[in-house]
mmCIF file of C-alpha atoms in Angstrom:
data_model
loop_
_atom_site.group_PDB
_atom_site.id
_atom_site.type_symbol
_atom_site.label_atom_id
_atom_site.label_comp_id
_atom_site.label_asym_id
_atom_site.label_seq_id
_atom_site.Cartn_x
_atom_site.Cartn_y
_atom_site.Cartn_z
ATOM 1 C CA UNK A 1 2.043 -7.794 -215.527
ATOM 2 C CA UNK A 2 3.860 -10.398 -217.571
ATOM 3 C CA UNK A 3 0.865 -11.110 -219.825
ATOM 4 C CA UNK A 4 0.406 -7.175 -220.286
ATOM 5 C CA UNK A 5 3.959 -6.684 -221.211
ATOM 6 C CA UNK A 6 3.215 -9.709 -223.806
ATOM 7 C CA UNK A 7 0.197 -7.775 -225.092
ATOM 8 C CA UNK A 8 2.036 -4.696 -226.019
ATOM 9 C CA UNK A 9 5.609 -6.567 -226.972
ATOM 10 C CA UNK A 10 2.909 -7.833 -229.783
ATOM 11 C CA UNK A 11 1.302 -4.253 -230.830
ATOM 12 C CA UNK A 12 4.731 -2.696 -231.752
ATOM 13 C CA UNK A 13 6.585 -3.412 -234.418
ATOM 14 C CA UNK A 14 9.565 -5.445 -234.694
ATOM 15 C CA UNK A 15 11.944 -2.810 -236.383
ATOM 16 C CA UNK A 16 12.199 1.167 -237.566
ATOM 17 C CA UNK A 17 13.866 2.725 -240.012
ATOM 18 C CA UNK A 18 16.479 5.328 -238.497
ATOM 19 C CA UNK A 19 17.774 6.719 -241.930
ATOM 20 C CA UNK A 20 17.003 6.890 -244.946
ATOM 21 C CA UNK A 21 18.070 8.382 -248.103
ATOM 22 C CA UNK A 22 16.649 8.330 -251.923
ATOM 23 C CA UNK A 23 18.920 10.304 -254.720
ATOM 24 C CA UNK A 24 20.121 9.207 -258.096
ATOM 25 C CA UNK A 25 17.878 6.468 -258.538
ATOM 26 C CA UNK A 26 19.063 4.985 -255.329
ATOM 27 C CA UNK A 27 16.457 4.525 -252.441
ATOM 28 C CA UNK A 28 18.667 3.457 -249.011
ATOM 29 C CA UNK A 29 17.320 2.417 -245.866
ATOM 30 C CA UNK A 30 18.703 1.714 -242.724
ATOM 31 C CA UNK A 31 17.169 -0.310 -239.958
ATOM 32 C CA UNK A 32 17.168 -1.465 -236.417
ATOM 33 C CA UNK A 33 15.323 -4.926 -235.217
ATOM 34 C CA UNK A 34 14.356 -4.712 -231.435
ATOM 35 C CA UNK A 35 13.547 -7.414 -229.408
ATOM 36 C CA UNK A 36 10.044 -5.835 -226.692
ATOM 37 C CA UNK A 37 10.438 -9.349 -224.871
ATOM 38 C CA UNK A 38 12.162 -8.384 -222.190
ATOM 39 C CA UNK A 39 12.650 -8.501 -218.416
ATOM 40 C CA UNK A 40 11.306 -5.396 -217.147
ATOM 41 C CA UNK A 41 9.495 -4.547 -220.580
ATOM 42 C CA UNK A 42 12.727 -2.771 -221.976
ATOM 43 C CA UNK A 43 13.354 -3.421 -225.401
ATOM 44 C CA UNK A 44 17.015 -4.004 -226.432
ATOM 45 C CA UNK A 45 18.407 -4.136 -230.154
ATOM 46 C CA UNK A 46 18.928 -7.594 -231.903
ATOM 47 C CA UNK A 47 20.134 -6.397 -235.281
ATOM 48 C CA UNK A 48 21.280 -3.821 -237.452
ATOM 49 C CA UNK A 49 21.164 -3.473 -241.217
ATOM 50 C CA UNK A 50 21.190 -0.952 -244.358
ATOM 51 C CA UNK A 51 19.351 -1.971 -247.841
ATOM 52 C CA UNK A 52 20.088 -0.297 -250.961
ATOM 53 C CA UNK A 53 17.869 -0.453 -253.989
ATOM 54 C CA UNK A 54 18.671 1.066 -257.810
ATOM 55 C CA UNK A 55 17.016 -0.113 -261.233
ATOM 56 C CA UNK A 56 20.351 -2.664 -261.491
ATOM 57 C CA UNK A 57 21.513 -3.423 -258.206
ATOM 58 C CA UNK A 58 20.001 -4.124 -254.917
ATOM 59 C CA UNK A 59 22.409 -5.108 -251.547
ATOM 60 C CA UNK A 60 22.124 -5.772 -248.407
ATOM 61 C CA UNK A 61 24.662 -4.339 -245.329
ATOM 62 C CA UNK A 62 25.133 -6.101 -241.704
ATOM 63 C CA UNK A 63 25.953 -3.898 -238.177
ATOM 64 C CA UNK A 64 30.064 -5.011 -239.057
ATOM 65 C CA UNK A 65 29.173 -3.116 -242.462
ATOM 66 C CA UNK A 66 29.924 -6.284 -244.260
ATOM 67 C CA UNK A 67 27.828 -6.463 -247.584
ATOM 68 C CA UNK A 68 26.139 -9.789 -247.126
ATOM 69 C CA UNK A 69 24.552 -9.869 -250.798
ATOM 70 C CA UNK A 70 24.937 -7.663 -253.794
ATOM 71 C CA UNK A 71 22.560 -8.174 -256.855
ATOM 72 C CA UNK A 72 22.831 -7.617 -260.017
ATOM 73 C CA UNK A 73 19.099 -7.179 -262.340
ATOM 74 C CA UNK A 74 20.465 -8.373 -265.597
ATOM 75 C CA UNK A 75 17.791 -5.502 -267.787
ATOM 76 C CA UNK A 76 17.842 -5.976 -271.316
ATOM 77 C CA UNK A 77 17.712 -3.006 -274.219
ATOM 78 C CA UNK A 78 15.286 -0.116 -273.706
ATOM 79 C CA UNK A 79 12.360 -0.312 -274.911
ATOM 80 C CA UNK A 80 10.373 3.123 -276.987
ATOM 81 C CA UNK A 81 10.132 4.511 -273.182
ATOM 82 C CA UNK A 82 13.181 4.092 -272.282
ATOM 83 C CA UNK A 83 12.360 1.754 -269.910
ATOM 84 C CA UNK A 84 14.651 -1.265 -269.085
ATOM 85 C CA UNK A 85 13.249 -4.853 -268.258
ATOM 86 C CA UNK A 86 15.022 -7.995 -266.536
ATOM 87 C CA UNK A 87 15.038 -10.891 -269.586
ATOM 88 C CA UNK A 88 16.911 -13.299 -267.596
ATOM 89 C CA UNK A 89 15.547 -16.924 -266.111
ATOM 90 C CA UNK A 90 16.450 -18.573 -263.166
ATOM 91 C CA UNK A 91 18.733 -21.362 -265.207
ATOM 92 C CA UNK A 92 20.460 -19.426 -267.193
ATOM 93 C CA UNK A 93 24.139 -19.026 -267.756
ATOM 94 C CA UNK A 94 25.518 -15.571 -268.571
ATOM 95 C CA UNK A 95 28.730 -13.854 -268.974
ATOM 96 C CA UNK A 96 29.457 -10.742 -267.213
ATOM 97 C CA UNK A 97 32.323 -8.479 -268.075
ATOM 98 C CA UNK A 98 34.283 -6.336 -265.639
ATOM 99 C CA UNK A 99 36.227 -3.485 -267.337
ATOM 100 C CA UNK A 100 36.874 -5.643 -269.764
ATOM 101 C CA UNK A 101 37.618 -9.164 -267.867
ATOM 102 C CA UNK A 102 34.898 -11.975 -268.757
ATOM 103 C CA UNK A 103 33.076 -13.999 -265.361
ATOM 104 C CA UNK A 104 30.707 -16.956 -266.592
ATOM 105 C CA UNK A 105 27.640 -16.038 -264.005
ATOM 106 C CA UNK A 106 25.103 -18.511 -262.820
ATOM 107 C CA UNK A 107 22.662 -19.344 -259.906
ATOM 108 C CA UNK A 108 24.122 -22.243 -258.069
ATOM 109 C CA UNK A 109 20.893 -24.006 -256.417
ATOM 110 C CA UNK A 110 21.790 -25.828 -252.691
ATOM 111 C CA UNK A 111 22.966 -29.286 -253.402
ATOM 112 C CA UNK A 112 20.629 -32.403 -252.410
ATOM 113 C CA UNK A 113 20.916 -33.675 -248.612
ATOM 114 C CA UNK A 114 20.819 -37.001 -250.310
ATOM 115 C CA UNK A 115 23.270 -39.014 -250.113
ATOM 116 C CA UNK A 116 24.309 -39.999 -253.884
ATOM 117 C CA UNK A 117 24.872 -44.260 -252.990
ATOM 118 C CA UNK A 118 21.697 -44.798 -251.654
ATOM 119 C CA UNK A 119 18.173 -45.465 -253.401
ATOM 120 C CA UNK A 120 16.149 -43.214 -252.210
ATOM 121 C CA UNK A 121 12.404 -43.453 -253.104
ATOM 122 C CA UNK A 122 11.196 -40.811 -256.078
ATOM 123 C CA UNK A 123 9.303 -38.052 -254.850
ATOM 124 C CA UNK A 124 5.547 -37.899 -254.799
ATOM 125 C CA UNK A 125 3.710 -37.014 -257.573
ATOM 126 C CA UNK A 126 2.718 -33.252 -257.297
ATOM 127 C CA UNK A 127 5.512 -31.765 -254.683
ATOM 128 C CA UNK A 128 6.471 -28.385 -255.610
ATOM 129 C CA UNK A 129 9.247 -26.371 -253.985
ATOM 130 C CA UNK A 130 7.752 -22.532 -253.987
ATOM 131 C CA UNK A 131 11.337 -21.389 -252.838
ATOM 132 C CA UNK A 132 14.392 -21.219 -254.844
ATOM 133 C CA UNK A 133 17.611 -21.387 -252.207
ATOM 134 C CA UNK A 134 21.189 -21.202 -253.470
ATOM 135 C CA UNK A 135 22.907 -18.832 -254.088
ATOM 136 C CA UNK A 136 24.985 -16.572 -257.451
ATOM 137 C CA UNK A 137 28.365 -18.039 -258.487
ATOM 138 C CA UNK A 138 31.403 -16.940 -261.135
ATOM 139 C CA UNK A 139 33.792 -18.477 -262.914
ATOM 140 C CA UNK A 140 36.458 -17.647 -265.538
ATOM 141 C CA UNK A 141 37.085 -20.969 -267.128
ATOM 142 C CA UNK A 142 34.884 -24.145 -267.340
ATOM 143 C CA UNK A 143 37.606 -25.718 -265.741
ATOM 144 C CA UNK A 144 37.869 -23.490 -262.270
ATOM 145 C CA UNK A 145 35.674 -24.074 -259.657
ATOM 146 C CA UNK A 146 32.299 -21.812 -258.876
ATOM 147 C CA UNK A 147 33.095 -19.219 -256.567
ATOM 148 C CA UNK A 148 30.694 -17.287 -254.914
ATOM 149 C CA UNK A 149 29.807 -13.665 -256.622
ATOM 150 C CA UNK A 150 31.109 -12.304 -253.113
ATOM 151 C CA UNK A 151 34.356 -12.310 -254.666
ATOM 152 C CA UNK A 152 33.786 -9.959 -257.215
ATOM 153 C CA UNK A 153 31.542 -7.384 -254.697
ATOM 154 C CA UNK A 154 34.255 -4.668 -254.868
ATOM 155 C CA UNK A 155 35.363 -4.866 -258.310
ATOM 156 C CA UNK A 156 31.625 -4.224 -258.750
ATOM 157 C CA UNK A 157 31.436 -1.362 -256.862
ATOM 158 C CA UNK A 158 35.290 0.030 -258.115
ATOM 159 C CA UNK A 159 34.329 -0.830 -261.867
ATOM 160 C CA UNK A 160 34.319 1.758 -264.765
ATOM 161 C CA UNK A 161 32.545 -0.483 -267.162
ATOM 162 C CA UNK A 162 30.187 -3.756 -266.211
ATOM 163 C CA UNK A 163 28.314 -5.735 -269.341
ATOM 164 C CA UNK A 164 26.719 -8.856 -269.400
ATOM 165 C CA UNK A 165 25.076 -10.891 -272.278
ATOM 166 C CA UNK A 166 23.854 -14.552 -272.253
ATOM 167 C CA UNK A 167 25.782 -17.780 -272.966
ATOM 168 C CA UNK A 168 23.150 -20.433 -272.825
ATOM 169 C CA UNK A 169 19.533 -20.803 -271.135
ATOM 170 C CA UNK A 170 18.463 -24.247 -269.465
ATOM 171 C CA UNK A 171 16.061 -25.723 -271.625
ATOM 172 C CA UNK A 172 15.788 -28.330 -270.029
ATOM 173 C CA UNK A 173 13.523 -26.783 -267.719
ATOM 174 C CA UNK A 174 12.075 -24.139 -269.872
ATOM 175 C CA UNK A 175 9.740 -24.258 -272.657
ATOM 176 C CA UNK A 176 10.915 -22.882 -275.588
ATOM 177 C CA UNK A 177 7.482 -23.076 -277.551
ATOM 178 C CA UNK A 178 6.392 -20.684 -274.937
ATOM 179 C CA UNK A 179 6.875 -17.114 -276.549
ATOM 180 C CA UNK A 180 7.725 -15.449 -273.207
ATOM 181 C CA UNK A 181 10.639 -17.981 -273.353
ATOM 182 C CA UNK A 182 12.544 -17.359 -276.363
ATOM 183 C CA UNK A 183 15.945 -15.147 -276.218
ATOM 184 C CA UNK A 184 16.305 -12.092 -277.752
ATOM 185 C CA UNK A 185 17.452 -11.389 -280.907
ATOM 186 C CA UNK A 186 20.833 -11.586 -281.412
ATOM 187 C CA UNK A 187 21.255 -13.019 -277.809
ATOM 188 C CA UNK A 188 24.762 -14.579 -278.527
ATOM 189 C CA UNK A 189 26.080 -10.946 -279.689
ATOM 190 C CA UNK A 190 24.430 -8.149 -277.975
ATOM 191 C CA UNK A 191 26.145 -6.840 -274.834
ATOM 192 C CA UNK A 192 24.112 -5.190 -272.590
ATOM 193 C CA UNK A 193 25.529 -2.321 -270.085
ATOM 194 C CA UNK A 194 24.910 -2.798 -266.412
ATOM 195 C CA UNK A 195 25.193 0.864 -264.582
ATOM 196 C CA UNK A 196 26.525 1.057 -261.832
ATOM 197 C CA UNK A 197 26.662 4.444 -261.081
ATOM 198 C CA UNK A 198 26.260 5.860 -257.747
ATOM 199 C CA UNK A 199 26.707 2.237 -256.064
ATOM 200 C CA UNK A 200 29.888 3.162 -254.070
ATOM 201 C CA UNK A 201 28.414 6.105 -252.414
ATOM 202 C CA UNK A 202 25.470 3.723 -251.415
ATOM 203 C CA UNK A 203 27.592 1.471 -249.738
ATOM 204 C CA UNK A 204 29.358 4.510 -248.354
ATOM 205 C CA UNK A 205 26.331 5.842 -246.587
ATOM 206 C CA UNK A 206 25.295 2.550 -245.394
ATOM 207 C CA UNK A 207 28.249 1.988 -243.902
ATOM 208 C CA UNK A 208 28.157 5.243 -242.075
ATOM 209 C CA UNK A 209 24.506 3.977 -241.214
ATOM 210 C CA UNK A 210 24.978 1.034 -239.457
ATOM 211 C CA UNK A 211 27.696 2.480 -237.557
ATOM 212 C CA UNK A 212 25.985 5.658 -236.087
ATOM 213 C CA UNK A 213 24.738 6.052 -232.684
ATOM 214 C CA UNK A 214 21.500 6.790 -234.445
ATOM 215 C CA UNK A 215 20.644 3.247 -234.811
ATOM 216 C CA UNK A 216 20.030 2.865 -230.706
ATOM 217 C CA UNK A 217 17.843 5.922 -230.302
ATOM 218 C CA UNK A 218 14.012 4.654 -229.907
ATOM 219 C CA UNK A 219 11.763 6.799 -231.426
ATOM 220 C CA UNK A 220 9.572 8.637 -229.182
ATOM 221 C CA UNK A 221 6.532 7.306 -230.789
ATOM 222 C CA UNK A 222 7.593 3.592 -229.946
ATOM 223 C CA UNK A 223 8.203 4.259 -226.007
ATOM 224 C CA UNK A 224 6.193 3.178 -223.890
ATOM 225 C CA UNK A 225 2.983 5.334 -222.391
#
């Protein structure tokens, strides 16, 4: 019995979307993770969530309908399509401005777990970390601390006008002979508009979401023959 319950704990999937809602260039999506491994084969509910994706933004909700990240796709000028592209790198510094109020923004990687008095040996030859982890950080003056972007989440989603535009790009890690490389023209001027439109009622309907008895109904289709 145990190893049959196994056996179909492994056929069904780990999660279903309960809700979900696309309008205004906004797709939303609200989930439940359920755990089949259970005593007596009933499944019970490990986690609730609600995703929200637009062209600039992208967040993620918890079951306390806490926004646990909020993302910002820094997208350039349009191009003869209309269409907008992101034109940022990883090491870059930018500023962003909040009706009117000016954040330094950067990606703040996860410090070493080395210890900074001891010689440690160099690494090998050939390592490569595939993962970035760390996380996005602001600042208003070089000499204030990094604070995490969380800080600014509803500003963001209150704010009548957001802009960004670069301050300075890491070449120390980038090539700048490689074309794909190079800032834009007129990097150190151009302001370029981040829209935000429609991102409170996102986070509105999330919030209703992950709080709505919805999210513990089991679809028929996952219950067991």
């Amino acid at each position: 019995m145990l190893a049959q319950q196994e056996a179909l704990a492994q056929q069904r999937p780990d999660s279903f979307d309960f809700a979900t809602e696309r309008s205004n260039g906004w797709d939303l999506k609200a989930t439940t993770q359920v755990n089949w491994r259970q005593p007596g084969g009933l499944p019970t509910v490990t986690q609730i969530g609600c995703r929200g994706e637009s062209p600039q933004f992208s967040f993620e909700m918890d079951s306390a309908g806490t926004l646990t990240s909020l993302r910002i796709s820094f997208l350039g000028s349009p191009d003869e399509d209309g269409e907008r592209e992101q034109i940022t790198l990883l090491g870059d510094r930018l500023w962003l401005y909040i009706d009117g109020e000016r954040w330094e923004y950067a990606n703040i990687p996860l410090p070493s777990r080395q210890f900074s008095n001891l010689p440690y040996p160099e690494s090998k030859p050939g390592e490569i970390i595939l993962i970035w982890r760390g996380h996005q950080a602001v600042r208003r003056t070089e000499s204030e601390p990094w604070r995490h972007v969380s800080r600014l989440y509803e500003r963001l989603i209150a704010a009548r006008k957001i802009a960004w535009s670069f301050k300075s790009r890491n070449w120390k890690d980038v090539d700048s002979s490689v074309p794909e490389n190079r800032l834009p023209e007129g990097w150190n001027r151009v302001r370029y508009p981040v829209d935000n439109r429609g991102l409170g009622d996102a986070v509105t309907w999330c919030e209703r979401q992950v709080a709505s008895k919805a999210a513990f109904v089991l679809p028929d289709t996952l219950k067991a023959p």
